[in-house]
Every structure is written in structure tokens, then in C-alpha cells.
Amino acid sequence: MASLGIEAEQEPLLGDRTPGSREWDIIETEEHYKSRWISIRILYLTMFLSSVGFSIVIMSIWPYLQKIDQTADASFLGWVIASFSLGQMVASPIFGLWSNYRPRKEPLTVSIFISVAANCLYAYVHVPASHNKYYMLVARGLVGFGAGNVAVIRSYIAGATSLQERTSSMANTSACQALGFILGPVFQTCFALIGEKGMTWDTIKLQINMYTAPVLLGAFLGVLNIILILILLREHRVDDSGRQCKNVNFEEASTDEVQVPPGNIDQVAVVATNVLFFVVLFIFALFETIVTPLTMDMYAWTREQAVLYDGVILAALGVEAVIIFMGIKLLSKKIGERAILLGGLIIVWVGFFILLPWGNQFPKIQWEDLHNNSIPNTTFGEIIITLWKSPREDHNEGPTGCPTEQAWCFYTPMIHLAQFLTSAVLIGIGYPSCNVMSYTLYSKILGPKPQGVYMGWLTASGSAARILGPVFISQLYTSWGPRWAFSLVCGIVVLTILLLVAVYKRLIAFSVRHGRIQE
């Protein structure tokens, strides 16, 4: 019997289906039920480790890149950061297609092995005599390629849950992903105690320091993850009612399995959901990017203060997201996924509207002709370079405030701290709501048919959003300032809301659309 703590996660679709009841025996045996949820929880762990793999080195990439290759500049840093999303964007449809025709163990094991190998490569990028920065570029790109298994994870969970279990399972998956992003930098901070020098294992030329220890931990956890998948993961697919479906992924056929029901997928709903998901991730990616430059310009924070305060703010938003993911599981049963998605977009719009500059108070101007601590005009890498600059590099922080190179600083009112914090809280509510509802609706639209390729394209659209969002906001913010930048973001959100309203009635489950289940 499932414990009280996981009843919501495992709540069946049809009435009181408890193990041993007649209705349970008709639809699913207790052994199958336990095996199915063990497999799903293994994939929760895989999602968590995948997001940790991205975030565990994110704060140390810039100083490590400077250490191993003096020719690396901020422009190249941009490519290193973007290579993760580029790798994931390329790999997601590939792994998704693979998972449609073969047991999911295969793409999952291969993808995690690629990530393990890439982490080991990252630990050795200091060894070559030259071109070290290109080895780091390849390593981060391969880690992203391995993270393409997110499509396999979500397609498996979508196919292994009934309609009523789907929202809770997708929320748990997103919560594990968010938790990984939160804890990754925490692990990095702990490893900072080792220091830059650390220790060296001369026999295999391995340096264990604050830069390499996190990826070595990631490689070790990846190996454990592979072992768990090989031992515990079983292939499961159920229809929208929870009945086991016959599918090519099954390692063993069963006479009790039912065929996947016929019917066409609503391609308009599929495309619309991909667009909605792209915009949701695009908006949050640009918000994450602009937080540090915005606060440094508006509140005259030093680099040290910005990294500390903004880090606390983003960590708090991560915790808020996990809470929202859990709350959504209850709320969706009362008002439905589409209403939550619409409400989330409206909340995001309100958040960015509040962020618009108002009033007659202007930010402090940085008059001195020093290097701009905000976003330079040139490259994507320089958008985020502030996050990696250590206060120890320059004990004299120099002048603070809005730099004179940005002409809008002279005529654009400042964004008050209360304004910014209120906006951050609202965006922190709206984004996770839209994120998990997009995945949930998408999986329900696709129905019980194999979802690997479709989930691959959805993951790829999210990766593209994470690449384009920072580029968009950096150029707009630097040239035109927060008023124009956030006004255009508000406009994009309004168009997205209109799109959702236009396709609202089409965003329904496959079985509902074909009349097999009532909504």
C-alpha cells in the first residue's frame, strides 16, 4: 500500500482503486503498480542529476576558463555557456526518436554515459598544451548533449501515467529539475573550500580542486544513476485510464496488454504548445540574465553585492518554484491545467508590467570612465560575465551605478527595490505554473502513443529559448533601457495569452478529444 506522503502522486483515475480491490485487479496488478512507480522515481532522480550537471559548475566556469587558457575572452565564454543548450537542442529529438523504437534504458544509459565522459573531459581540460578553451567548449557541449535525455524522461513518465496521475507526476519531475538547479551552486560553494590549488594525482595527471571536484562528483553520480537504471528501470506504458498498453518498448509481451487506441494527434495543439513553452522559457531565461546588470545599474551595487544579493534572490525563487510545483498538483484538480496556464501567463505579465520604470527618481550615474559593470554591447558572453567576476580580482570596486555609455540612464526613472522584488515574486509564481502545465497539457494532447520525438522537439524549443532569451534582452536593455525592454516583453506575453485563448478549446487530452473519456 502506498504511503500517505505519495497518495497524491499515485492517485488512480478510476474511483477507489486500491491494491487488492476488484477494480484494481482488472486494470493493474499490485506488482505492476509498484514496478511502474519505482521506475518513475528512478527517472525523477535522473532529472535531478541532469539539472545538477548543468548548474554545479555554472559559477566557476569563467575563472576556470581564464586559468586554463589566457586567450579566452568574454565572447568565448558566451559560446561555452550556450554550448550546453545547443547540445541539448540537437540531442533531444535524437534520443526521443530512439526511445520510440527501443527500450528506454538504451538512450538513457548512453546519454548518461556521454555526460559522465564529458565531465571527465572537463576535469582534464588543463592538460593539453594549447587550445584548452576548445576542450572546455566540447566538454560542456557534450554534457548538454547528454542532457537531451530530458525528452526521454518526460516521454516515459507521460506514457507510464494515467490522465489523473499525469499532472502530479509532471509537477514532481519539474520540482526535481528545479531542486537540481538550486542545489548545484550549493555543491559548488562547498567545493570552493578545496581552493584553486587543491591536490594533484600525478599518476593520472588529475587535479582535484574547486573547479574539477564538482564535475568528478557529477561523473560519480552519473555512474550510480546508470547502475540504478539498469537494475530497477522497467518498461511501462499505460493508456489514459491506466490500463497497460502494448508497445515496442516492452521487454516482455503480456496477453493482458491492450493495443494503443487509434486516432490522430491534434497537430495545431502540438505546435501551439511548443510555441507557448518556447515563450515561457524565453521569458524566464531573459529575466535570469538581466537580474544582475539591472540591480547593479539601479541600486549601485558592487559586483560582490550583486553576486551575493542576486544569488539569494534567485535561490529564493527556486524554493518558491518547488512550492508552486507541489501546490499545482492540488489546484489542477479544481480548475484544470488550461486555466492554470492562462493564470500563470497573466501573473507573468503583471510581474513585467510592475517592472516598468515610473516616477521622477533616477538611478545614480557612474560618471567615471571605467569598464562598464553592466552589459556591454558586444557579445553574449559579456552578458553574464559579471556573475563570474570574483571580488578578489579587484579590491577597489571602483564607481558604481548606471554607466554613462548607456544613454538611457540619464532620462529613465529608476526601478525601486520594492518594485523589483514584487516583480520577482510574481514571475516566480507564474513561470513554474506555466512550465509544468505546458508539459502536462502537451503529454495529454499526444495521448498514449509514443511521445519520444514530440517531447524531443519540445525540449529543443526550450533549449533554443534559453539561448535566444539572453541575447534578446542584452541588446535591448543596453541600447534602449528597461522601459523599452520590459514593454516589449509585456507585448510578447500579451500575444502569447491571445494565442492560448485562440487554441484554448483544442488543448484537451487525446482520449477526451476522441470521446473515450469525459473531461
Coordinates of C-alpha atoms in Angstrom, one line a residue:
M1 CA 0.0 0.0 0.0
A2 CA 1.3 3.4 -0.9
S3 CA 2.1 5.7 2.0
L4 CA 0.2 8.9 2.7
G5 CA 3.0 11.1 1.5
I6 CA 2.7 9.8 -2.0
E7 CA -1.0 9.2 -2.4
A8 CA -1.5 12.4 -4.4
E9 CA 1.3 11.4 -6.8
Q10 CA -0.1 7.9 -7.3
E11 CA -3.8 8.6 -7.1
P12 CA -5.6 6.4 -9.7
L13 CA -8.0 7.7 -12.3
L14 CA -10.9 5.3 -11.8
G15 CA -12.6 5.6 -8.4
D16 CA -11.2 3.7 -5.4
R17 CA -8.5 1.5 -7.0
T18 CA -6.6 0.2 -4.1
P19 CA -4.3 -2.9 -4.4
G20 CA -6.4 -6.0 -3.9
S21 CA -9.7 -4.5 -5.0
R22 CA -11.6 -6.0 -7.9
E23 CA -11.3 -2.9 -10.0
W24 CA -7.5 -2.7 -9.3
D25 CA -7.1 -6.3 -10.4
I26 CA -8.9 -5.6 -13.6
I27 CA -6.7 -2.6 -14.6
E28 CA -3.4 -3.2 -12.9
T29 CA -1.8 -5.7 -10.6
E30 CA -0.1 -4.6 -7.4
E31 CA 3.3 -5.9 -8.7
H32 CA 2.9 -3.9 -11.9
Y33 CA 1.9 -0.8 -9.9
K34 CA 4.9 -0.9 -7.7
S35 CA 7.3 -1.6 -10.6
R36 CA 5.8 1.3 -12.5
W37 CA 6.3 3.8 -9.7
I38 CA 9.8 2.6 -8.9
S39 CA 10.8 3.2 -12.5
I40 CA 9.2 6.7 -12.4
R41 CA 11.1 7.6 -9.3
I42 CA 14.3 6.5 -10.8
L43 CA 13.6 9.0 -13.6
Y44 CA 12.9 11.7 -11.0
L45 CA 16.4 11.1 -9.8
T46 CA 17.8 11.2 -13.3
M47 CA 16.1 14.5 -14.0
F48 CA 17.6 15.9 -10.7
L49 CA 21.1 14.8 -11.6
S50 CA 20.7 16.2 -15.1
S51 CA 20.0 19.7 -13.8
V52 CA 22.7 19.4 -11.2
G53 CA 25.1 18.6 -14.1
F54 CA 24.4 22.0 -15.6
S55 CA 24.3 24.2 -12.5
I56 CA 27.1 22.6 -10.4
V57 CA 29.9 24.4 -12.4
I58 CA 28.0 27.4 -13.7
M59 CA 29.5 29.9 -11.2
S60 CA 33.1 28.7 -11.7
I61 CA 33.3 28.3 -15.5
W62 CA 34.6 31.9 -16.1
P63 CA 37.5 31.8 -13.6
Y64 CA 38.4 28.2 -14.6
L65 CA 38.4 29.3 -18.3
Q66 CA 40.7 32.2 -17.6
K67 CA 43.0 29.9 -15.6
I68 CA 43.4 27.2 -18.3
D69 CA 43.6 29.5 -21.3
Q70 CA 44.7 33.1 -21.2
T71 CA 43.4 33.7 -24.8
A72 CA 39.7 33.1 -23.7
D73 CA 37.6 36.2 -23.6
A74 CA 34.0 37.0 -22.7
S75 CA 32.9 36.3 -26.3
F76 CA 34.2 32.7 -26.0
L77 CA 32.6 32.4 -22.6
G78 CA 29.2 33.0 -24.3
W79 CA 29.9 30.0 -26.6
V80 CA 30.8 27.9 -23.6
I81 CA 27.6 28.7 -21.8
A82 CA 25.5 28.4 -24.9
S83 CA 27.1 25.0 -25.9
F84 CA 25.1 23.2 -23.2
S85 CA 21.8 24.3 -24.6
L86 CA 23.0 23.8 -28.1
G87 CA 24.0 20.2 -27.3
Q88 CA 20.7 19.6 -25.6
M89 CA 18.7 21.1 -28.5
V90 CA 20.5 18.7 -31.0
A91 CA 20.3 15.6 -28.8
S92 CA 16.7 15.8 -27.6
P93 CA 14.9 14.8 -30.9
I94 CA 17.6 12.1 -31.5
F95 CA 17.1 10.5 -28.1
G96 CA 13.4 11.0 -28.4
L97 CA 13.2 9.1 -31.7
W98 CA 15.4 6.4 -30.3
S99 CA 13.1 5.9 -27.3
N100 CA 10.1 5.4 -29.6
Y101 CA 11.5 2.2 -31.1
R102 CA 13.8 0.7 -28.5
P103 CA 13.7 0.2 -24.7
R104 CA 14.2 3.5 -22.9
K105 CA 17.1 2.0 -21.0
E106 CA 19.3 2.3 -24.1
P107 CA 19.1 6.1 -24.8
L108 CA 19.1 6.8 -21.1
T109 CA 22.2 4.8 -20.4
V110 CA 24.0 6.1 -23.5
S111 CA 23.1 9.7 -22.7
I112 CA 24.3 9.5 -19.1
F113 CA 27.5 7.8 -20.2
I114 CA 28.1 10.7 -22.5
S115 CA 27.6 13.1 -19.6
V116 CA 30.0 11.1 -17.4
A117 CA 32.7 11.1 -20.2
A118 CA 32.1 14.8 -20.7
N119 CA 32.6 15.6 -17.0
C120 CA 35.8 13.6 -17.0
L121 CA 37.0 15.6 -20.1
Y122 CA 36.2 18.8 -18.2
A123 CA 38.4 17.7 -15.4
Y124 CA 41.3 17.3 -17.8
V125 CA 41.0 20.4 -19.9
H126 CA 44.0 21.9 -18.2
V127 CA 46.3 19.1 -19.5
P128 CA 46.8 20.0 -23.2
A129 CA 49.5 22.4 -24.1
S130 CA 47.2 24.7 -26.1
H131 CA 43.6 25.2 -27.3
N132 CA 42.4 24.4 -23.8
K133 CA 39.3 26.6 -24.2
Y134 CA 38.1 24.4 -27.1
Y135 CA 38.3 21.3 -25.0
M136 CA 36.1 23.0 -22.4
L137 CA 33.7 24.0 -25.2
V138 CA 33.5 20.4 -26.3
A139 CA 33.1 19.2 -22.7
R140 CA 30.2 21.5 -21.9
G141 CA 28.5 20.8 -25.3
L142 CA 28.7 17.0 -24.6
V143 CA 27.2 17.5 -21.1
G144 CA 24.4 19.3 -22.8
F145 CA 24.1 16.5 -25.4
G146 CA 23.8 14.0 -22.6
A147 CA 21.1 16.2 -21.0
G148 CA 19.0 15.6 -24.1
N149 CA 17.6 12.6 -22.2
V150 CA 15.2 15.0 -20.6
A151 CA 12.9 14.2 -23.6
V152 CA 13.1 10.5 -22.9
I153 CA 12.4 11.1 -19.2
R154 CA 9.3 13.1 -19.8
S155 CA 8.0 10.9 -22.6
Y156 CA 8.5 7.8 -20.3
I157 CA 6.6 9.5 -17.4
A158 CA 3.9 10.7 -19.7
G159 CA 3.4 7.2 -21.1
A160 CA 3.6 5.5 -17.8
T161 CA 0.9 7.5 -16.0
S162 CA -2.9 7.8 -16.4
L163 CA -4.5 11.1 -17.1
Q164 CA -5.2 11.7 -13.4
E165 CA -1.7 10.8 -12.4
R166 CA -0.1 12.9 -15.1
T167 CA -0.2 16.4 -13.6
S168 CA 1.2 15.3 -10.3
S169 CA 4.0 13.3 -12.0
M170 CA 4.9 16.2 -14.3
A171 CA 4.9 18.5 -11.3
N172 CA 7.2 16.2 -9.4
T173 CA 9.5 15.9 -12.4
S174 CA 9.8 19.7 -12.7
A175 CA 10.3 20.0 -8.9
C176 CA 13.3 17.6 -9.1
Q177 CA 14.7 19.6 -12.0
A178 CA 14.3 22.9 -10.1
L179 CA 15.8 21.4 -7.0
G180 CA 18.8 20.3 -9.0
F181 CA 19.3 23.9 -10.3
I182 CA 19.1 25.2 -6.7
L183 CA 21.5 22.7 -5.1
G184 CA 24.1 22.7 -7.9
P185 CA 25.6 26.1 -6.9
V186 CA 25.4 25.0 -3.3
F187 CA 27.6 22.0 -4.0
Q188 CA 29.9 24.3 -6.0
T189 CA 30.2 26.6 -2.9
C190 CA 31.1 23.6 -0.7
F191 CA 33.9 22.5 -3.1
A192 CA 35.2 26.1 -3.1
L193 CA 36.7 25.2 0.3
I194 CA 39.2 23.0 -1.5
G195 CA 40.7 26.0 -3.2
E196 CA 42.3 26.6 -6.6
K197 CA 45.4 24.5 -5.9
G198 CA 43.8 21.5 -4.3
M199 CA 45.7 18.3 -4.8
T200 CA 47.2 16.5 -7.8
W201 CA 47.1 12.8 -8.6
D202 CA 50.3 12.7 -10.6
T203 CA 49.9 9.1 -11.9
I204 CA 46.9 10.0 -13.9
K205 CA 47.5 13.8 -14.1
L206 CA 44.3 14.6 -12.3
Q207 CA 43.9 17.8 -10.4
I208 CA 41.3 17.8 -7.7
N209 CA 40.4 21.4 -6.9
M210 CA 37.4 23.7 -6.6
Y211 CA 36.9 23.6 -10.4
T212 CA 37.2 19.9 -11.1
A213 CA 35.8 18.3 -7.9
P214 CA 32.2 19.2 -8.8
V215 CA 32.4 17.5 -12.2
L216 CA 34.1 14.5 -10.7
L217 CA 31.2 14.2 -8.3
G218 CA 28.8 14.6 -11.2
A219 CA 30.6 11.7 -13.0
F220 CA 30.4 9.5 -10.0
L221 CA 26.7 10.2 -9.5
G222 CA 26.2 9.5 -13.2
V223 CA 27.7 6.0 -12.9
L224 CA 25.4 5.3 -9.9
N225 CA 22.5 6.5 -12.0
I226 CA 23.3 4.1 -14.8
I227 CA 23.5 1.2 -12.3
L228 CA 20.1 2.1 -10.9
I229 CA 18.6 2.4 -14.4
L230 CA 20.0 -1.0 -15.5
I231 CA 18.8 -2.8 -12.3
L232 CA 15.5 -1.1 -11.5
L233 CA 14.0 0.6 -14.6
R234 CA 11.3 -1.4 -16.3
E235 CA 9.3 -0.5 -19.4
H236 CA 5.8 0.5 -18.7
R237 CA 3.1 2.2 -20.8
V238 CA -0.5 2.7 -19.8
D239 CA -3.4 4.3 -21.6
D240 CA -5.3 7.4 -20.3
S241 CA -7.4 5.1 -18.0
G242 CA -4.3 3.4 -16.5
R243 CA -4.5 0.1 -18.5
Q244 CA -1.3 -1.3 -19.7
C245 CA -0.7 -0.8 -23.4
K246 CA 1.2 -3.0 -25.8
N247 CA 4.3 -1.1 -27.1
V248 CA 7.6 -1.8 -28.9
N249 CA 9.5 -0.7 -25.7
F250 CA 8.2 -3.6 -23.7
E251 CA 10.9 -6.2 -23.0
E252 CA 8.2 -8.9 -22.4
A253 CA 4.8 -9.1 -24.0
S254 CA 1.7 -9.7 -21.9
T255 CA -1.6 -11.1 -23.0
D256 CA -3.3 -8.6 -20.7
E257 CA -1.9 -5.6 -22.6
V258 CA -4.3 -3.6 -24.8
Q259 CA -3.5 -2.0 -28.1
V260 CA -2.8 1.7 -28.3
P261 CA -6.1 3.3 -29.4
P262 CA -6.4 4.7 -32.9
G263 CA -6.8 8.4 -33.7
N264 CA -4.9 11.4 -35.0
I265 CA -3.0 13.8 -32.8
D266 CA -4.1 17.4 -33.0
Q267 CA -1.1 19.0 -34.7
V268 CA -2.4 22.5 -34.2
A269 CA -2.5 22.0 -30.5
V270 CA 1.0 20.4 -30.6
V271 CA 2.5 23.4 -32.5
A272 CA 0.7 25.9 -30.2
T273 CA 2.0 24.2 -27.1
N274 CA 5.6 24.3 -28.5
V275 CA 5.2 28.0 -29.1
L276 CA 3.8 28.5 -25.6
F277 CA 6.6 26.5 -24.0
F278 CA 9.2 28.4 -26.0
V279 CA 7.9 31.8 -24.8
V280 CA 7.7 30.6 -21.2
L281 CA 11.3 29.6 -21.1
F282 CA 12.4 32.6 -23.2
I283 CA 10.9 35.0 -20.7
F284 CA 12.4 33.3 -17.7
A285 CA 15.8 33.0 -19.3
L286 CA 15.9 36.7 -20.1
F287 CA 14.8 37.6 -16.6
E288 CA 17.6 35.4 -15.0
T289 CA 20.1 37.1 -17.4
I290 CA 19.0 40.7 -16.6
V291 CA 18.8 40.4 -12.8
T292 CA 22.5 41.2 -12.1
P293 CA 23.1 44.0 -14.6
L294 CA 19.7 45.6 -13.7
T295 CA 20.4 45.6 -9.9
M296 CA 23.9 46.9 -10.4
D297 CA 22.6 49.8 -12.6
M298 CA 19.6 50.7 -10.5
Y299 CA 20.9 50.3 -6.9
A300 CA 24.6 51.0 -7.4
W301 CA 25.5 47.5 -6.1
T302 CA 29.1 46.4 -6.4
R303 CA 30.0 43.1 -8.1
E304 CA 30.3 41.4 -4.8
Q305 CA 27.0 42.7 -3.6
A306 CA 25.2 41.8 -6.8
V307 CA 26.5 38.2 -6.9
L308 CA 25.5 37.8 -3.2
Y309 CA 22.1 39.5 -3.2
D310 CA 21.0 38.3 -6.6
G311 CA 22.2 34.8 -5.7
V312 CA 19.9 34.9 -2.7
I313 CA 17.0 36.2 -4.7
L314 CA 17.4 33.5 -7.4
A315 CA 17.7 30.8 -4.8
A316 CA 14.6 32.1 -3.1
L317 CA 12.8 31.9 -6.4
G318 CA 14.0 28.3 -6.8
V319 CA 12.5 27.4 -3.5
E320 CA 9.3 29.3 -4.4
A321 CA 9.1 27.3 -7.6
V322 CA 9.3 23.9 -5.8
I323 CA 6.5 25.0 -3.5
I324 CA 4.4 26.1 -6.5
F325 CA 5.1 22.8 -8.3
M326 CA 3.7 21.0 -5.2
G327 CA 0.7 23.3 -4.9
I328 CA -0.2 22.9 -8.6
K329 CA -1.0 19.2 -8.0
L330 CA -3.9 20.2 -5.8
L331 CA -5.0 23.3 -7.7
S332 CA -5.2 21.5 -11.1
K333 CA -7.8 19.1 -9.8
K334 CA -10.1 22.0 -9.0
I335 CA -9.7 24.3 -12.0
G336 CA -7.8 22.3 -14.6
E337 CA -4.4 22.7 -16.4
R338 CA -5.5 25.2 -19.1
A339 CA -6.8 27.7 -16.5
I340 CA -3.6 27.4 -14.5
L341 CA -1.5 28.1 -17.7
L342 CA -3.6 31.1 -18.5
G343 CA -3.4 32.4 -15.0
G344 CA 0.3 31.8 -14.9
L345 CA 0.8 33.9 -18.1
I346 CA -1.3 36.7 -16.7
I347 CA 0.8 36.7 -13.5
V348 CA 4.0 36.9 -15.5
W349 CA 2.6 39.8 -17.5
V350 CA 1.7 41.6 -14.3
G351 CA 5.2 40.9 -13.0
F352 CA 6.9 42.5 -16.0
F353 CA 4.4 45.4 -16.1
I354 CA 5.3 46.2 -12.5
L355 CA 9.0 46.2 -13.5
L356 CA 8.4 49.2 -15.9
P357 CA 10.2 52.3 -14.6
W358 CA 7.9 55.0 -13.2
G359 CA 8.3 58.3 -11.3
N360 CA 10.8 61.1 -11.2
Q361 CA 13.7 59.4 -9.3
F362 CA 16.6 58.5 -11.4
P363 CA 19.4 55.9 -10.9
K364 CA 22.8 57.0 -9.7
I365 CA 25.1 57.8 -12.7
Q366 CA 28.5 56.2 -13.0
W367 CA 30.5 59.2 -14.2
E368 CA 33.9 57.8 -14.1
D369 CA 35.3 56.5 -17.4
L370 CA 35.8 52.9 -16.2
H371 CA 34.9 49.5 -17.5
N372 CA 31.2 49.1 -17.7
N373 CA 30.0 46.7 -14.9
S374 CA 26.7 46.3 -16.7
I375 CA 26.0 44.6 -20.0
P376 CA 28.4 45.6 -22.8
N377 CA 27.2 45.9 -26.4
T378 CA 29.4 43.3 -28.0
T379 CA 28.9 39.7 -27.1
F380 CA 26.6 37.2 -25.5
G381 CA 29.5 36.1 -23.2
E382 CA 29.7 39.6 -21.7
I383 CA 26.0 39.5 -20.8
I384 CA 26.8 37.1 -17.9
I385 CA 30.4 37.8 -17.3
T386 CA 29.6 39.8 -14.1
L387 CA 28.4 36.6 -12.5
W388 CA 31.9 35.0 -12.7
K389 CA 33.9 38.0 -11.7
S390 CA 35.4 37.4 -8.3
P391 CA 35.6 40.4 -5.9
R392 CA 39.1 39.3 -5.2
E393 CA 40.2 40.3 -8.7
D394 CA 39.9 43.9 -7.8
H395 CA 39.9 45.1 -4.2
N396 CA 38.9 48.5 -5.3
E397 CA 35.4 48.0 -6.8
G398 CA 35.5 51.4 -8.4
P399 CA 32.5 53.6 -9.2
T400 CA 29.0 52.1 -9.1
G401 CA 25.7 53.0 -10.7
C402 CA 24.3 53.3 -14.2
P403 CA 27.2 53.8 -16.7
T404 CA 27.3 56.8 -19.0
E405 CA 27.7 54.6 -22.0
Q406 CA 24.1 53.7 -21.6
A407 CA 22.3 56.9 -22.7
W408 CA 19.0 55.9 -21.2
C409 CA 20.5 56.2 -17.7
F410 CA 20.0 60.0 -17.9
Y411 CA 16.3 60.0 -18.7
T412 CA 14.9 56.7 -17.5
P413 CA 13.4 56.6 -13.9
M414 CA 14.9 54.0 -11.6
I415 CA 13.1 50.8 -10.7
H416 CA 12.6 50.8 -7.0
L417 CA 13.8 47.8 -5.0
A418 CA 10.3 47.0 -3.7
Q419 CA 9.1 47.1 -7.3
F420 CA 11.8 44.7 -8.4
L421 CA 11.2 42.3 -5.5
T422 CA 7.4 42.3 -6.1
S423 CA 8.0 41.6 -9.8
A424 CA 10.4 38.7 -9.0
V425 CA 7.9 37.1 -6.6
L426 CA 5.2 37.3 -9.3
I427 CA 7.4 35.9 -12.0
G428 CA 8.5 33.2 -9.6
I429 CA 4.8 32.2 -9.3
G430 CA 3.9 32.4 -12.9
Y431 CA 6.9 30.7 -14.5
P432 CA 6.7 27.3 -12.7
S433 CA 3.0 27.3 -13.2
C434 CA 3.3 27.8 -16.9
N435 CA 6.3 25.4 -17.2
V436 CA 4.7 22.3 -15.6
M437 CA 1.3 23.0 -17.3
S438 CA 2.9 23.2 -20.7
Y439 CA 4.5 19.8 -20.2
T440 CA 1.3 18.3 -18.8
L441 CA -1.0 19.5 -21.5
Y442 CA 1.4 18.5 -24.2
S443 CA 1.7 15.0 -22.9
K444 CA -2.1 14.7 -22.6
I445 CA -2.6 16.1 -26.2
L446 CA -0.2 13.4 -27.5
G447 CA -2.1 10.6 -25.7
P448 CA -1.0 7.0 -25.2
K449 CA 1.1 6.9 -28.4
P450 CA 4.9 7.0 -28.2
Q451 CA 5.9 10.6 -27.3
G452 CA 9.7 10.5 -27.6
V453 CA 10.1 12.6 -30.8
Y454 CA 7.4 15.1 -29.8
M455 CA 9.0 15.5 -26.3
G456 CA 12.3 15.9 -28.1
W457 CA 11.0 18.8 -30.1
L458 CA 9.5 20.4 -27.0
T459 CA 12.8 20.1 -25.1
A460 CA 14.6 21.5 -28.2
S461 CA 12.3 24.5 -28.3
G462 CA 13.1 25.2 -24.6
S463 CA 16.8 24.9 -25.3
A464 CA 16.5 27.4 -28.2
A465 CA 14.7 29.8 -25.8
R466 CA 17.5 29.6 -23.3
I467 CA 19.9 30.6 -26.0
L468 CA 17.9 33.4 -27.6
G469 CA 16.5 35.0 -24.4
P470 CA 19.7 36.3 -23.0
V471 CA 20.8 37.6 -26.5
F472 CA 17.5 39.4 -27.0
I473 CA 17.4 41.1 -23.6
S474 CA 21.1 42.1 -23.6
Q475 CA 20.9 44.0 -26.8
L476 CA 17.6 45.6 -26.0
Y477 CA 18.5 46.6 -22.4
T478 CA 21.9 48.1 -23.3
S479 CA 20.6 50.1 -26.3
W480 CA 17.1 51.2 -25.1
G481 CA 16.9 50.6 -21.4
P482 CA 14.5 48.7 -19.1
R483 CA 11.4 50.7 -20.3
W484 CA 11.6 49.5 -23.9
A485 CA 12.9 46.1 -23.0
F486 CA 10.2 45.2 -20.5
S487 CA 7.5 46.8 -22.6
L488 CA 8.4 44.5 -25.4
V489 CA 8.4 41.5 -23.1
C490 CA 4.9 42.6 -21.9
G491 CA 3.8 42.7 -25.6
I492 CA 5.2 39.2 -26.2
V493 CA 3.3 37.9 -23.2
V494 CA 0.1 39.5 -24.4
L495 CA 0.5 37.9 -27.8
T496 CA 1.1 34.6 -26.1
I497 CA -2.1 34.9 -24.0
L498 CA -4.0 35.7 -27.2
L499 CA -2.6 32.5 -28.8
L500 CA -3.6 30.5 -25.7
V501 CA -7.1 31.9 -25.8
A502 CA -7.3 31.1 -29.6
V503 CA -6.4 27.4 -29.1
Y504 CA -7.9 27.0 -25.6
K505 CA -10.6 24.6 -26.6
R506 CA -8.1 22.4 -28.5
L507 CA -5.7 21.9 -25.6
I508 CA -7.5 18.8 -24.4
A509 CA -6.4 15.2 -23.8
F510 CA -6.2 12.7 -26.6
S511 CA -8.9 10.5 -25.1
V512 CA -11.2 13.4 -24.4
R513 CA -10.9 14.6 -28.0
H514 CA -11.8 11.2 -29.3
G515 CA -14.7 10.8 -26.9
R516 CA -13.2 7.9 -24.9
I517 CA -13.1 9.8 -21.6
Q518 CA -15.2 12.7 -20.5
E519 CA -13.3 15.8 -19.4

